[in-house]
Every structure is written in C-alpha cells, then in structure tokens.
mmCIF file of C-alpha atoms in Angstrom:
data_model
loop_
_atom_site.group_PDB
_atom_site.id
_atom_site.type_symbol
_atom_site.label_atom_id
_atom_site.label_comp_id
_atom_site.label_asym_id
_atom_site.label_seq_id
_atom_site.Cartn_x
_atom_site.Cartn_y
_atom_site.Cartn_z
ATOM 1 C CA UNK A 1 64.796 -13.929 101.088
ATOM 2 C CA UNK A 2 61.618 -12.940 99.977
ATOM 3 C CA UNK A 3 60.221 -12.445 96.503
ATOM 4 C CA UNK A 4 59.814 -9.028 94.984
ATOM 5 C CA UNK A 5 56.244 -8.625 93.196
ATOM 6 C CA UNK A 6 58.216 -8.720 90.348
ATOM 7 C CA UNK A 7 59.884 -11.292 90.535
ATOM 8 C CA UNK A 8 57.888 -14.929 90.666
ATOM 9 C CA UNK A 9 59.940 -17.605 91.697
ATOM 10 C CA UNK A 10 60.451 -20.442 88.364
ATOM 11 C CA UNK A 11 57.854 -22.780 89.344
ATOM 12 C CA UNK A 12 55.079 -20.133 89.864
ATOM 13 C CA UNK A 13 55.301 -18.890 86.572
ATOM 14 C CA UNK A 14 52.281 -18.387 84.011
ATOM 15 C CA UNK A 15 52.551 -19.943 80.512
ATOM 16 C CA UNK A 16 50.542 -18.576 78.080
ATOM 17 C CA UNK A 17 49.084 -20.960 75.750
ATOM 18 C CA UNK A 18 49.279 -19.162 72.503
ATOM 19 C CA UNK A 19 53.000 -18.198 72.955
ATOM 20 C CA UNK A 20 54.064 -21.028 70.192
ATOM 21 C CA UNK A 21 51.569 -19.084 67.840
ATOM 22 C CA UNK A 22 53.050 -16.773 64.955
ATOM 23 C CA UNK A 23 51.879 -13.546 65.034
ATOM 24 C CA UNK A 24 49.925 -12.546 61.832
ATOM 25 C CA UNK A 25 52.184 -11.076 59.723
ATOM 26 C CA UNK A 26 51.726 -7.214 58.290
ATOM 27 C CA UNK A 27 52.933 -7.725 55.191
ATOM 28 C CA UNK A 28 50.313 -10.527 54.738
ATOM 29 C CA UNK A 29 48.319 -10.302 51.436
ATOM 30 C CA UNK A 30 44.758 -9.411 51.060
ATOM 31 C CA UNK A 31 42.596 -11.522 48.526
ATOM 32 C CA UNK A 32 40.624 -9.990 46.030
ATOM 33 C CA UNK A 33 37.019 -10.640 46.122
ATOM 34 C CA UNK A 34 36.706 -9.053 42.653
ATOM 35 C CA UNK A 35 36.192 -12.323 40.721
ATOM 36 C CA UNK A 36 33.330 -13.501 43.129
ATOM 37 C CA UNK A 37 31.470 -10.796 42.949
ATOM 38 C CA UNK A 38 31.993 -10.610 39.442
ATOM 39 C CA UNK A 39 30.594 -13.502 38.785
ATOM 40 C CA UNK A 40 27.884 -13.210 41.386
ATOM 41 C CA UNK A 41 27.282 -9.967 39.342
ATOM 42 C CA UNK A 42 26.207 -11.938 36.062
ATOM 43 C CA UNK A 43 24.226 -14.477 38.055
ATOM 44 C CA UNK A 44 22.130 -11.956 39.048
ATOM 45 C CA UNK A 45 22.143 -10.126 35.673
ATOM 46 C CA UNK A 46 20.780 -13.129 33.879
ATOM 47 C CA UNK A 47 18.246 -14.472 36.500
ATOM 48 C CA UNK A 48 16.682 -10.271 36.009
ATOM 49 C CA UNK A 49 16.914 -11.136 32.201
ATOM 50 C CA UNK A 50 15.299 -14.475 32.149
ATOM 51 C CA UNK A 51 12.336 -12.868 34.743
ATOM 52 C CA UNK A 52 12.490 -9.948 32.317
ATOM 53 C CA UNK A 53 11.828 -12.037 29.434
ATOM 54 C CA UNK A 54 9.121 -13.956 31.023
ATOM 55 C CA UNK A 55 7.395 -11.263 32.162
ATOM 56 C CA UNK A 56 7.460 -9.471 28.644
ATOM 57 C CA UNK A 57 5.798 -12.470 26.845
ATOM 58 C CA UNK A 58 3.274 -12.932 30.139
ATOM 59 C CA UNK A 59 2.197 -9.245 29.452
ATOM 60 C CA UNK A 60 1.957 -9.679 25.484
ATOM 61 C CA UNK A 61 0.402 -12.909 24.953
ATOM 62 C CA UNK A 62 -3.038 -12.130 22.989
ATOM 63 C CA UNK A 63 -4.674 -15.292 24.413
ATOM 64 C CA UNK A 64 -4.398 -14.110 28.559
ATOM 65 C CA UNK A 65 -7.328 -11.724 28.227
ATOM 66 C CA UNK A 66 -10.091 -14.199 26.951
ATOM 67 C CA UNK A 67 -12.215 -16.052 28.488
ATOM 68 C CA UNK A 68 -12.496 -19.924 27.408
ATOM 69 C CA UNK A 69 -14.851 -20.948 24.548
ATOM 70 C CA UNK A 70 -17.777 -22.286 25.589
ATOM 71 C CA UNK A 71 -18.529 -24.592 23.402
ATOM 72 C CA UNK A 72 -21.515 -25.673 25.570
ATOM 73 C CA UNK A 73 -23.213 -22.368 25.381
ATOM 74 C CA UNK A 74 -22.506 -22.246 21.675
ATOM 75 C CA UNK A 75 -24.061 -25.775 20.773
ATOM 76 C CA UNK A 76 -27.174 -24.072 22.467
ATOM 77 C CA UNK A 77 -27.454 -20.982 20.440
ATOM 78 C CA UNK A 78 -24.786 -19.080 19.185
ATOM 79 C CA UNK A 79 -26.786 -16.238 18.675
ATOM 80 C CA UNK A 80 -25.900 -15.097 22.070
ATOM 81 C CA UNK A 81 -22.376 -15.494 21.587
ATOM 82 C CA UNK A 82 -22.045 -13.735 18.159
ATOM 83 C CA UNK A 83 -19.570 -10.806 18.180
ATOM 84 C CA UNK A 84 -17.608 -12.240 21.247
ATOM 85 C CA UNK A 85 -13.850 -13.309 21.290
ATOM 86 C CA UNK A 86 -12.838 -16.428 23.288
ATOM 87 C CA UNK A 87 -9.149 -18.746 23.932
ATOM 88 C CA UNK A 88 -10.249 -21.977 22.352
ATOM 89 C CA UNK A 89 -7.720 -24.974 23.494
ATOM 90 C CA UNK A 90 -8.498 -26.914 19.893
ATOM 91 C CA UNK A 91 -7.457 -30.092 19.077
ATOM 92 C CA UNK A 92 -7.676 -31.292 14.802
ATOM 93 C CA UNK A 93 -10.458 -33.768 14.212
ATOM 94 C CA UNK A 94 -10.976 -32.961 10.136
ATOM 95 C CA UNK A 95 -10.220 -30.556 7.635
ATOM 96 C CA UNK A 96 -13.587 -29.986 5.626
ATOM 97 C CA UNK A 97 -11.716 -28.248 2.655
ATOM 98 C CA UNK A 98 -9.810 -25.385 1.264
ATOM 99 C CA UNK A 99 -11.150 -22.340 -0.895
ATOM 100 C CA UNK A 100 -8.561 -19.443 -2.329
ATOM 101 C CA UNK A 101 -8.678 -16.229 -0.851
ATOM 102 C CA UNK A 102 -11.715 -17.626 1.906
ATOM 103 C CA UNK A 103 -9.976 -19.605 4.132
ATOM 104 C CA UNK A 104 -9.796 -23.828 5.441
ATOM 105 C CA UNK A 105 -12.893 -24.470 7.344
ATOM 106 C CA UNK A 106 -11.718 -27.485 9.570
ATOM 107 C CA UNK A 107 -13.191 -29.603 12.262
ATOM 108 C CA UNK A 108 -11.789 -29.409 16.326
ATOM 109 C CA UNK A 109 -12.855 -30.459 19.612
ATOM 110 C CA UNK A 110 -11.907 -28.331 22.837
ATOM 111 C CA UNK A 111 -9.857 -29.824 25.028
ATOM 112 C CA UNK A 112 -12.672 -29.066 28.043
ATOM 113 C CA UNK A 113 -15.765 -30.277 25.720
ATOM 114 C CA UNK A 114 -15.340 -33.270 23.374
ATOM 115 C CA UNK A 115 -18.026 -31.893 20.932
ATOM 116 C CA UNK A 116 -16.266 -31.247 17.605
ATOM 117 C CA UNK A 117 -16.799 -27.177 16.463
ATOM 118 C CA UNK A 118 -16.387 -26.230 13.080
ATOM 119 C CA UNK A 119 -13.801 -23.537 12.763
ATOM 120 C CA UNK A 120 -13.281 -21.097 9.658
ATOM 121 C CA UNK A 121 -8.912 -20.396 9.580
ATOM 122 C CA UNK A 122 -8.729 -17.474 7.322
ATOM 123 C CA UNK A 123 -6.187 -17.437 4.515
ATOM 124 C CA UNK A 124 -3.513 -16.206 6.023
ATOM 125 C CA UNK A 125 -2.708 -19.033 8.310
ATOM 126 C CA UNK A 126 -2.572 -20.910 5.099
ATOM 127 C CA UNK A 127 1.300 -21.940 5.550
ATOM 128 C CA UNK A 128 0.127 -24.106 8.811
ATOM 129 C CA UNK A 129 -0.416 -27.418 8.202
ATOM 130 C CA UNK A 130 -2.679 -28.811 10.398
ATOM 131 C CA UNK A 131 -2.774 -32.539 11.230
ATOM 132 C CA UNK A 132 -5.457 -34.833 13.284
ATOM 133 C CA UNK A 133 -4.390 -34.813 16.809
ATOM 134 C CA UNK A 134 -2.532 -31.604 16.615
ATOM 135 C CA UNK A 135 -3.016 -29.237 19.605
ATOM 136 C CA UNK A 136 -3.583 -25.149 19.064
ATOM 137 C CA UNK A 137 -4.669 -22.141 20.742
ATOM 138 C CA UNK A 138 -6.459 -19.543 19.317
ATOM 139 C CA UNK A 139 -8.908 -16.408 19.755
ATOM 140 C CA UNK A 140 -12.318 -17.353 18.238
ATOM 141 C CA UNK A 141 -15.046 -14.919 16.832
ATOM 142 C CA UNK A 142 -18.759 -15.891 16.312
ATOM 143 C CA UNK A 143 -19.636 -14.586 13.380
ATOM 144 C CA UNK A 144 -22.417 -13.972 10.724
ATOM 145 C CA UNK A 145 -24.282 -17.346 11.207
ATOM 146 C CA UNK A 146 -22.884 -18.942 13.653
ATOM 147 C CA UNK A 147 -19.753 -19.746 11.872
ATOM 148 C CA UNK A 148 -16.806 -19.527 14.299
ATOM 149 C CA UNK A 149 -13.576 -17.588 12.746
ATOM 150 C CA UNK A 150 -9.923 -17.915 13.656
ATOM 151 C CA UNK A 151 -8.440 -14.534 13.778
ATOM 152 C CA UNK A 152 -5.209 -15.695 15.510
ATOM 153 C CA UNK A 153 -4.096 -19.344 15.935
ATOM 154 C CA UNK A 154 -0.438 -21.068 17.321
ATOM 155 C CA UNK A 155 0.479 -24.349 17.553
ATOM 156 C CA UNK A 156 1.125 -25.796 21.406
#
C-alpha cells in the first residue's frame, strides 16, 4: 500500500524544534516605561539647568571683556594707559594704609609680572580684608597721575 501525500509514514515525520516552547501568552502584562523616562526626564532637566547656570554667569562676569593689565607697559609710562580699564590677576604684597572716605592704597604683584603695582581700593570694598598672599581679580583704571584705582575687586 502506498502512502497518501497526506499521510507520512511514522519514521518520516518532521519535528519541529520549538514545539516544547509556550506560546506567549495574550493576557501577558506590558511594563510601564513611565518611571524611566521619568527619571531620564529630570536628568536632562538638571544637566539644561546646570549649562543654564553656567552660561548665565559666563555672559555676566564684568572681568571677560578686559584685556590683562600690563603692568609692563605701565612701569614705562602710564600716561598712555590713563583712562583705560584692564583684568588685573593681583596677588597682596602690602597694605600702605587706610584713609576714611578715600580708600586703602595697597601694594600687589600680577600674577604674569612680578613687579609690585600700587593699587588705590576705594572705600567701599572696605569690609574685605585683604591678607599677604591673597589672590584677587579686579578691573583697574589709570587714573589722574598714574595712580591705578580698583573699581571692582573679588577674591579667587
């Protein structure tokens, strides 16, 4: 007797390999992704606040705009140098003295020229107390002559 094409014989028959697997189920449950992104959410929210931030204080810092003092130039003759602003990198050598409602004259060094400058801080930075060794930034004026002036000064 012959085979029908329907019919295979026993030993001719093809086993599929997955036929031990389960079937995925329908009434499996979905996981909620809410909590990642969530999370991924405020990540991103404070990196754009920290860059924010950054950026804010990159944009108002007073010092960016000026060039470096040139203490070099101004040992020469300062006439050519009165009237301009410059970022001095000042580090305390002396204070000279102290004179109500004029100001501290006091004695720095740039940090790119070792030759001390005499530098005029005008009363209102009175509340700073300044110590030798101290590192500061300011914007410096060349004044009426030749004496350099302070207008704004922070501590590094």
């Amino acid at each position: 007797m012959s085979a029908s094409p329907n019919h295979e014989p026993a030993g001719n028959r093809v086993i599929s390999p997955f036929s031990d697997a389960e079937s995925p189920s329908p009434a499996r449950r979905k996981t909620s992704h809410l909590p990642l992104w969530i999370t991924l959410g405020l990540i991103g929210l404070i990196v754009v606040a920290v860059a924010g931030l950054g950026a804010f204080r990159y944009v108002n810092d007073p010092f960016r705009t000026l060039e470096p003092f040139p203490v070099a130039k101004y040992l020469e003759g300062y006439r050519a140098l009165a009237g301009s602003k410059f970022r001095g990198n000042l580090r305390v050598e002396n204070d000279l003295g102290w004179k109500e409602g004029v100001g501290r004259l006091m004695v720095f060094s740039d940090k790119d020229n070792p030759h001390p400058v005499v530098v005029m801080i005008p009363p209102e930075f009175a509340p700073i107390y300044f110590t030798k060794g101290q590192t500061y930034e300011a914007e410096l004026e060349v004044k009426e002559g030749g004496l350099i002036y302070a207008n704004l000064i922070r501590k590094n």
